[in-house]
CSV table of C-alpha atoms in Angstrom, one decimal:
chain,number,residue,atom,x,y,z
A,20,MET,CA,96.8,132.4,117.9
A,21,SER,CA,94.7,133.8,120.7
A,22,PRO,CA,96.3,134.5,124.2
A,23,GLY,CA,94.5,131.5,125.6
A,24,LEU,CA,95.5,129.1,122.9
A,25,GLN,CA,99.0,130.3,122.7
A,26,ALA,CA,99.3,129.5,126.5
A,27,ALA,CA,97.9,126.0,125.9
A,28,PHE,CA,100.2,125.5,123.0
A,29,ASP,CA,103.2,126.7,125.0
A,30,HIS,CA,102.2,124.4,128.0
A,31,ALA,CA,101.9,121.4,125.6
A,32,LEU,CA,105.5,122.1,124.3
A,33,VAL,CA,107.0,122.3,127.7
A,34,ARG,CA,105.5,119.2,128.6
A,35,LEU,CA,106.6,117.3,125.4
A,36,TYR,CA,110.2,118.6,125.8
A,37,SER,CA,110.6,117.7,129.4
A,38,SER,CA,109.6,114.2,128.8
A,39,ASP,CA,112.9,112.9,127.3
A,40,LEU,CA,110.8,110.7,124.9
A,41,ASP,CA,112.1,107.6,123.0
A,42,LEU,CA,110.6,106.1,120.1
A,43,HIS,CA,108.3,104.0,122.1
A,44,ALA,CA,106.8,106.8,124.0
A,45,LEU,CA,106.5,109.6,121.3
A,46,PRO,CA,103.4,108.4,119.5
A,47,GLN,CA,101.3,108.7,122.8
A,48,ALA,CA,102.7,112.0,123.7
A,49,VAL,CA,102.0,113.3,120.2
A,50,PHE,CA,98.4,111.9,120.4
A,51,GLY,CA,98.0,113.7,123.7
A,52,CYS,CA,99.2,117.0,122.5
A,53,VAL,CA,97.1,117.0,119.4
A,54,ALA,CA,94.0,116.0,121.1
A,55,GLU,CA,94.5,118.6,123.7
A,56,LEU,CA,95.0,121.4,121.1
A,57,ILE,CA,92.6,120.6,118.4
A,58,ALA,CA,89.1,119.0,118.6
A,59,VAL,CA,89.1,115.7,116.8
A,60,GLU,CA,87.7,112.3,117.0
A,61,GLN,CA,90.8,110.4,115.8
A,62,VAL,CA,94.5,111.0,115.5
A,63,THR,CA,96.8,108.8,113.7
A,64,TYR,CA,100.6,108.4,113.6
A,65,GLY,CA,102.3,106.5,110.8
A,66,GLU,CA,105.3,105.7,108.9
A,67,PHE,CA,104.9,105.3,105.1
A,68,HIS,CA,107.9,103.6,103.4
A,69,ALA,CA,108.3,105.2,100.0
A,70,PRO,CA,110.6,102.3,98.3
A,71,SER,CA,107.7,99.6,99.1
A,72,GLY,CA,104.6,101.8,99.3
A,73,ASP,CA,104.1,99.9,102.4
A,74,PHE,CA,103.0,101.6,105.9
A,75,ARG,CA,102.5,101.1,109.6
A,76,THR,CA,99.9,103.2,111.6
A,77,LEU,CA,99.2,103.8,115.2
A,78,PHE,CA,95.5,105.1,116.3
A,79,LEU,CA,94.7,107.3,119.2
A,80,HIS,CA,91.5,105.3,119.5
A,81,ASN,CA,91.7,101.9,118.0
A,82,PRO,CA,88.5,101.7,115.6
A,83,PRO,CA,86.8,98.3,116.2
A,84,GLN,CA,87.2,95.7,113.6
A,85,GLU,CA,84.1,93.9,112.6
A,86,ASN,CA,83.6,91.3,110.0
A,87,GLY,CA,87.0,92.1,108.4
A,88,GLN,CA,86.2,95.7,107.9
A,89,ARG,CA,89.6,96.8,109.1
A,90,THR,CA,91.3,94.5,106.7
A,91,ALA,CA,89.2,95.6,103.6
A,92,SER,CA,89.7,99.4,104.6
A,93,LEU,CA,93.4,99.1,104.9
A,94,GLU,CA,93.7,97.0,101.7
A,95,ALA,CA,91.6,99.6,99.9
A,96,TYR,CA,93.8,102.3,101.3
A,97,HIS,CA,96.9,100.6,99.8
A,98,ARG,CA,95.1,100.3,96.2
A,99,HIS,CA,94.0,103.9,96.3
A,100,ALA,CA,96.7,106.0,98.0
A,101,ALA,CA,98.3,106.7,94.6
A,102,SER,CA,95.3,108.4,93.2
A,103,HIS,CA,96.4,111.7,94.7
A,104,PRO,CA,99.5,113.0,96.5
A,105,PHE,CA,97.5,114.0,99.6
A,106,TRP,CA,96.5,110.5,100.3
A,107,ARG,CA,100.0,109.0,99.6
A,108,HIS,CA,101.4,111.9,101.9
A,109,ASP,CA,103.7,112.9,99.4
A,110,PRO,CA,106.5,115.3,101.1
A,111,ALA,CA,106.9,117.4,97.9
A,112,LEU,CA,103.3,118.2,98.2
A,113,PHE,CA,103.1,118.9,101.9
A,114,GLY,CA,106.4,120.6,102.6
A,115,GLU,CA,106.3,122.2,105.9
A,116,ARG,CA,102.7,122.9,105.6
A,117,ALA,CA,99.5,121.2,107.4
A,118,LEU,CA,97.0,120.3,104.7
A,119,ARG,CA,93.4,119.3,104.5
A,120,GLU,CA,91.2,117.3,102.4
A,121,SER,CA,89.1,120.4,101.9
A,122,ASP,CA,92.1,122.0,100.4
A,123,PHE,CA,91.7,119.8,97.3
A,124,PHE,CA,88.2,118.3,97.3
A,125,SER,CA,84.6,119.7,97.8
A,126,ASP,CA,82.3,117.7,100.1
A,127,ALA,CA,80.7,116.4,97.0
A,128,GLU,CA,83.9,115.3,95.3
A,129,PHE,CA,85.2,113.7,98.6
A,130,MET,CA,82.0,111.7,98.8
A,131,GLU,CA,82.4,110.1,95.4
A,132,LEU,CA,86.2,109.3,95.7
A,133,PRO,CA,86.8,105.5,95.9
A,134,ILE,CA,89.3,106.2,98.7
A,135,ALA,CA,86.4,107.8,100.7
A,136,ARG,CA,83.7,105.1,100.0
A,137,GLU,CA,85.8,102.3,100.7
A,138,VAL,CA,88.2,103.5,103.4
A,139,PHE,CA,87.1,106.6,105.3
A,140,LEU,CA,83.4,106.6,105.2
A,141,PRO,CA,82.7,103.0,106.5
A,142,PHE,CA,84.3,104.1,109.8
A,143,GLY,CA,82.4,107.7,109.6
A,144,ALA,CA,85.7,109.5,108.9
A,145,HIS,CA,85.4,112.7,106.8
A,146,ARG,CA,87.4,115.7,107.7
A,147,GLN,CA,91.2,115.2,107.5
A,148,MET,CA,94.2,117.3,108.2
A,149,GLY,CA,97.9,116.2,108.3
A,150,ILE,CA,101.6,117.1,108.5
A,151,VAL,CA,104.3,115.2,106.8
A,152,ILE,CA,107.9,114.7,107.9
A,153,ALA,CA,110.3,113.3,105.3
A,154,LEU,CA,113.1,111.0,106.8
A,155,HIS,CA,115.5,108.4,105.7
A,156,GLY,CA,113.5,106.6,102.9
A,157,TYR,CA,110.2,107.0,104.7
A,158,ALA,CA,107.8,109.6,106.1
A,159,LEU,CA,106.3,110.2,109.4
A,160,VAL,CA,102.8,111.4,109.1
A,161,VAL,CA,100.4,112.8,111.7
A,162,SER,CA,96.7,113.2,110.9
A,163,CYS,CA,93.7,114.5,112.5
A,164,HIS,CA,90.3,113.2,111.6
A,165,ARG,CA,86.5,114.1,112.3
A,166,ILE,CA,83.5,112.2,111.6
A,167,VAL,CA,80.8,112.8,109.0
A,168,GLY,CA,78.7,116.0,110.1
A,169,ARG,CA,81.5,117.8,111.8
A,170,PRO,CA,82.9,121.0,110.3
A,171,ALA,CA,86.0,121.2,108.2
A,172,PHE,CA,89.2,122.0,110.1
A,173,SER,CA,89.6,125.9,110.0
A,174,ASP,CA,92.5,128.1,109.0
A,175,GLY,CA,93.3,128.5,112.7
A,176,GLU,CA,93.5,124.6,113.2
A,177,ARG,CA,95.5,124.3,110.4
A,178,ASP,CA,98.0,126.8,111.4
A,179,LEU,CA,98.0,125.3,114.8
A,180,LEU,CA,99.1,121.9,113.5
A,181,GLN,CA,101.5,123.6,111.1
A,182,ALA,CA,103.2,125.4,114.1
A,183,LEU,CA,103.4,122.0,115.8
A,184,ARG,CA,104.9,120.1,112.8
A,185,GLY,CA,108.5,121.6,113.4
A,186,HIS,CA,108.6,120.5,117.0
A,187,VAL,CA,107.1,117.0,116.3
A,188,GLU,CA,110.1,116.8,113.7
A,189,ARG,CA,112.6,118.0,116.3
A,190,LEU,CA,111.3,115.5,119.1
A,191,TYR,CA,111.2,112.7,116.6
A,192,ARG,CA,114.9,113.2,115.8
A,193,LEU,CA,115.7,113.5,119.6
A,194,ALA,CA,113.8,110.3,120.1
A,195,LEU,CA,115.6,108.6,117.4
A,196,GLU,CA,118.8,109.6,118.8
A,197,ARG,CA,117.9,108.4,122.3
A,198,THR,CA,116.5,105.0,121.0
A,199,ALA,CA,119.7,104.6,118.8
A,200,ALA,CA,122.0,105.4,121.9
A,201,SER,CA,120.3,102.6,123.8
A,202,LEU,CA,120.7,100.0,121.3
A,203,THR,CA,123.4,97.1,121.4
A,204,ALA,CA,125.7,96.6,118.5
A,205,GLY,CA,123.5,93.5,117.6
A,206,GLU,CA,120.3,95.5,117.7
A,207,ARG,CA,121.9,98.2,115.4
A,208,LEU,CA,123.1,95.5,113.0
A,209,SER,CA,119.8,94.0,112.7
A,210,TYR,CA,118.3,97.2,111.6
A,211,LEU,CA,121.0,98.1,109.2
A,212,CYS,CA,121.1,94.7,107.7
A,213,PRO,CA,117.8,93.0,108.6
A,214,ASP,CA,118.4,90.0,106.0
A,215,LEU,CA,121.7,88.8,107.6
A,216,THR,CA,121.5,85.4,108.8
A,217,ARG,CA,122.2,84.5,112.5
A,218,ARG,CA,125.7,83.2,111.7
A,219,GLN,CA,126.5,86.2,109.5
A,220,ARG,CA,125.4,88.6,112.5
A,221,ASP,CA,127.8,86.5,114.8
A,222,VAL,CA,130.7,87.1,112.6
A,223,ALA,CA,130.0,90.8,112.1
A,224,LEU,CA,129.6,91.4,115.9
A,225,LEU,CA,133.1,89.8,116.6
A,226,LEU,CA,134.4,91.9,113.6
A,227,VAL,CA,133.1,95.0,115.4
A,228,GLU,CA,134.9,94.0,118.5
A,229,SER,CA,138.1,94.0,116.1
A,230,LYS,CA,138.5,90.2,116.3
A,231,SER,CA,140.8,88.8,113.3
A,232,ASN,CA,139.3,86.2,111.1
A,233,GLU,CA,141.3,83.5,112.8
A,234,ALA,CA,139.9,84.6,116.2
A,235,ILE,CA,136.3,84.7,114.8
A,236,ALA,CA,136.8,81.2,113.5
A,237,GLN,CA,137.9,79.9,116.7
A,238,ALA,CA,135.3,81.5,118.7
A,239,LEU,CA,132.3,80.3,116.5
A,240,GLY,CA,133.9,76.9,115.6
A,241,ILE,CA,133.8,77.5,111.9
A,242,SER,CA,136.7,77.5,109.4
A,243,ALA,CA,138.6,80.6,108.5
A,244,GLU,CA,137.4,80.5,104.9
A,245,THR,CA,133.9,80.5,106.1
A,246,VAL,CA,134.6,83.6,108.1
A,247,LYS,CA,135.8,85.4,105.0
A,248,THR,CA,132.9,84.6,103.2
A,249,HIS,CA,130.6,86.0,105.8
A,250,VAL,CA,132.9,89.1,106.1
A,251,ARG,CA,132.7,89.6,102.2
A,252,THR,CA,128.8,89.4,102.6
A,253,LEU,CA,128.9,91.9,105.2
A,254,TYR,CA,130.9,94.4,103.2
A,255,GLU,CA,128.5,93.9,100.4
A,256,LYS,CA,125.4,94.6,102.4
A,257,LEU,CA,126.9,97.7,104.3
A,258,GLY,CA,128.6,99.0,101.1
A,259,VAL,CA,132.0,99.1,102.6
A,260,GLU,CA,135.5,97.7,101.7
A,261,ASP,CA,137.3,97.2,104.9
A,262,ARG,CA,136.9,96.0,108.5
A,263,LEU,CA,137.3,99.6,109.9
A,264,ALA,CA,134.5,100.9,107.7
A,265,ALA,CA,132.3,98.1,108.6
A,266,ALA,CA,132.7,98.6,112.2
A,267,MET,CA,132.0,102.3,111.9
A,268,ALA,CA,129.0,101.7,109.6
A,269,VAL,CA,127.6,99.5,112.3
A,270,MET,CA,128.3,101.8,115.3
A,271,GLN,CA,127.6,105.1,113.7
A,272,ARG,CA,125.4,104.9,110.6
A,273,PRO,CA,121.9,106.4,110.9
A,274,LEU,CA,119.4,103.7,111.7
A,275,PHE,CA,116.0,102.5,110.0
A,276,ALA,CA,116.8,103.5,106.5
A,277,GLN,CA,115.7,99.9,105.1
A,278,LEU,CA,113.0,99.5,107.9
A,279,PRO,CA,111.4,102.5,109.7
A,280,PRO,CA,111.1,102.1,113.3
A,281,LEU,CA,107.4,100.9,113.5
A,282,TRP,CA,108.5,98.1,111.4
A,283,SER,CA,111.2,96.9,114.1
A,284,LEU,CA,110.6,98.4,117.5
A,285,GLN,CA,109.0,96.0,120.0
A,286,GLY,CA,105.3,96.1,119.9
A,287,SER,CA,102.7,95.5,117.2
A,288,TYR,CA,101.1,98.0,114.7
A,289,TRP,CA,98.5,97.9,112.0
A,290,GLY,CA,99.8,97.4,108.5
A,291,PRO,CA,98.3,97.5,105.0
A,292,GLN,CA,96.7,94.0,105.5
A,293,GLY,CA,94.6,95.2,108.2
A,294,HIS,CA,96.1,92.9,110.9
A,295,GLU,CA,98.6,93.6,113.5
A,296,VAL,CA,102.2,93.2,112.5
A,297,ALA,CA,104.5,91.7,114.8
A,298,ALA,CA,107.8,93.5,115.4
A,299,ILE,CA,111.0,92.0,114.3
A,300,VAL,CA,112.9,92.4,117.3
């Protein structure tokens, strides 16, 4: 890294680490850092959920949607991502490296790929380079994009994004901790067990407060037998066997294993059907 680039890199890192970012603010901070250090037309920040194959994506510059083009493009991505581990952002392929489309395909090969013709080229996108960070059941992906006619990402640019990867991972985990610490017990429970009914959630929250079944029944105006049924359901969903373990799971278990943050934090994000996906909370 040249002295000038090293200075810019260090300055960007100081700014990132001094910002006390949470999960809401982190994407824009990453966008600004990457765009400052690497010449790109687009940067994307996404979470790819391995169990479902689903994903959510944020864009540095939201590309315009014309005549359903975005819908068709994102649906096509969902169809073709499995054609190569580079497109499905396989953590086993990426490891701790930054990888480029040119590491796997010549220009001629890229232009003939279905995923290129149906997903990237309609938006003029060609050159791509990204990093992947494996998390609890999902992967965080940050990708750089250049339009057709622009040069491939150089080895130096790849090395720069690769050097940034460890910091993005550290900042993400710090942001995750800050966000988790700010959540109420009810919000934590909604992430850990998103399919609980409202009544089951009410019972669970009182259980976390160390209320007895009788006290919960009285507070909610339901029978003690109904409370027992809801408590058993909570145990099953949390995979625990007693009240203490349930309370500890709600307050201490890592969040977002079933639903990554972009599925659940306030706001809206682009999903595989090409439309904005309203957040759960």
